[in-house]
Amino acid sequence: MNLQGRDFLKEIDFTQLEFLYLIDLAIDLKAQKRERREVRRMVGRNICLIFEKTSTRTRCAFEVAAFDQGAQTTYLDGLSSQVGHKESIADTARVLSRYYDAIEYRGKTQSQVEELAEYSGVPVYNGLTDEWHPTQMLADFMTMIEHSGKRPNEIAFTYVGDARSNMGNSLLVTSALLGADIRIASPKQLWPAEDVQALARDLAEKNGGKILLTEDMDEALPGSDFVHTDVWVSMGESAEVWKERVELLGSYQVNDAALAKTGNPNAKFMHCLPGFHNEQTTVGREIAHKTGMHDGLEVTHDVFESPASVVFDQAENRLHTIKAIMVATIGD
Ligand code: CP
Ligand code: NVA
């Protein structure tokens, strides 16, 4: 499989076979690191990391993955660089391609990362936009494979919550690409946009995937191997939408009752993180006090901390999968 020089801007940049190859490579790289036999395939490479939104996992995963493989990184944000406010994306792409072997970009619109890739002479990786979160998808499917022992086309899972954002869109389309059985439980106003649904339906038909969009948790959850959720208000959205979102999603919290509805004693809980499950964050505390939701927002503290929760394995897999995408596209 040769993926040299390829961008990763959205999940469908890769075929099913290529996507699965990247997950298998990540599983191998994870074992190599654990057994202290990692082969460095990126010695002397330089990677530029542009973050116009905040990050813990994605940034650290790119940096550690690069260092593990012998590469160097530079971190740029909107304040300490010219990106966006003083220099266009097109000019930035042409400058950075003269220094770097690859560029990661986290920003607002998908069109920005697409423009960066158009003008860049080196691979560009989407580290999250409002529309897609493709590097997260490699980690999520790797985690589901590891915890279920199933291949993606044998996995059934439910995504509960705000489904018209990056995570809902990406989980829907990636499931369809890999032939999985995805159920989305969310109020209709928060379902993925029509064009995203159409793309997913088309892919699911070709790949033997199943899609259910419903407002009813009782319809979605039975038989699920995994229950995913995400924050109810994403980065870049106004704090004002919290009130409306809590009203819409309050009954879609992942709690013990929701997990029990899977009817599967082995069902696992997943969340891309960061997540609001207690009042130990400024936002979590403020929203809890305003709404009276004192037992977590999108997920209860009990579920988050329960043996069913695989969120930290999922977070760890960001490292191995991000390493896989870099090794495959710019490694020796
Ligand atoms: N899941 C994820 O992308 O986390 P960060 O925002 O911390 O990078
Ligand atoms: N939907 C979330 C994902 C964070 C990783 C956001 O965009 O803020």
Short mmCIF file of C-alpha atoms in Angstrom, two decimals, residues 52 77-89 92 112:
data_model
loop_
_atom_site.label_atom_id
_atom_site.label_comp_id
_atom_site.label_asym_id
_atom_site.label_seq_id
_atom_site.Cartn_x
_atom_site.Cartn_y
_atom_site.Cartn_z
CA GLU A 52 -6.45 28.05 15.12
CA ASP A 77 -1.31 29.40 16.62
CA GLY A 78 -3.33 32.30 15.32
CA LEU A 79 -1.82 34.77 17.80
CA SER A 80 1.87 34.02 17.47
CA SER A 81 1.94 33.69 13.67
CA GLN A 82 0.66 35.65 10.68
CA VAL A 83 -1.76 32.86 9.65
CA GLY A 84 -5.18 34.18 8.77
CA HIS A 85 -5.04 37.75 10.04
CA LYS A 86 -1.95 39.02 8.17
CA GLU A 87 -1.25 36.27 5.63
CA SER A 88 -3.69 34.30 3.52
CA ILE A 89 -3.99 30.52 3.70
CA THR A 92 1.02 30.49 4.15
CA GLN A 112 -9.65 26.55 4.80
#
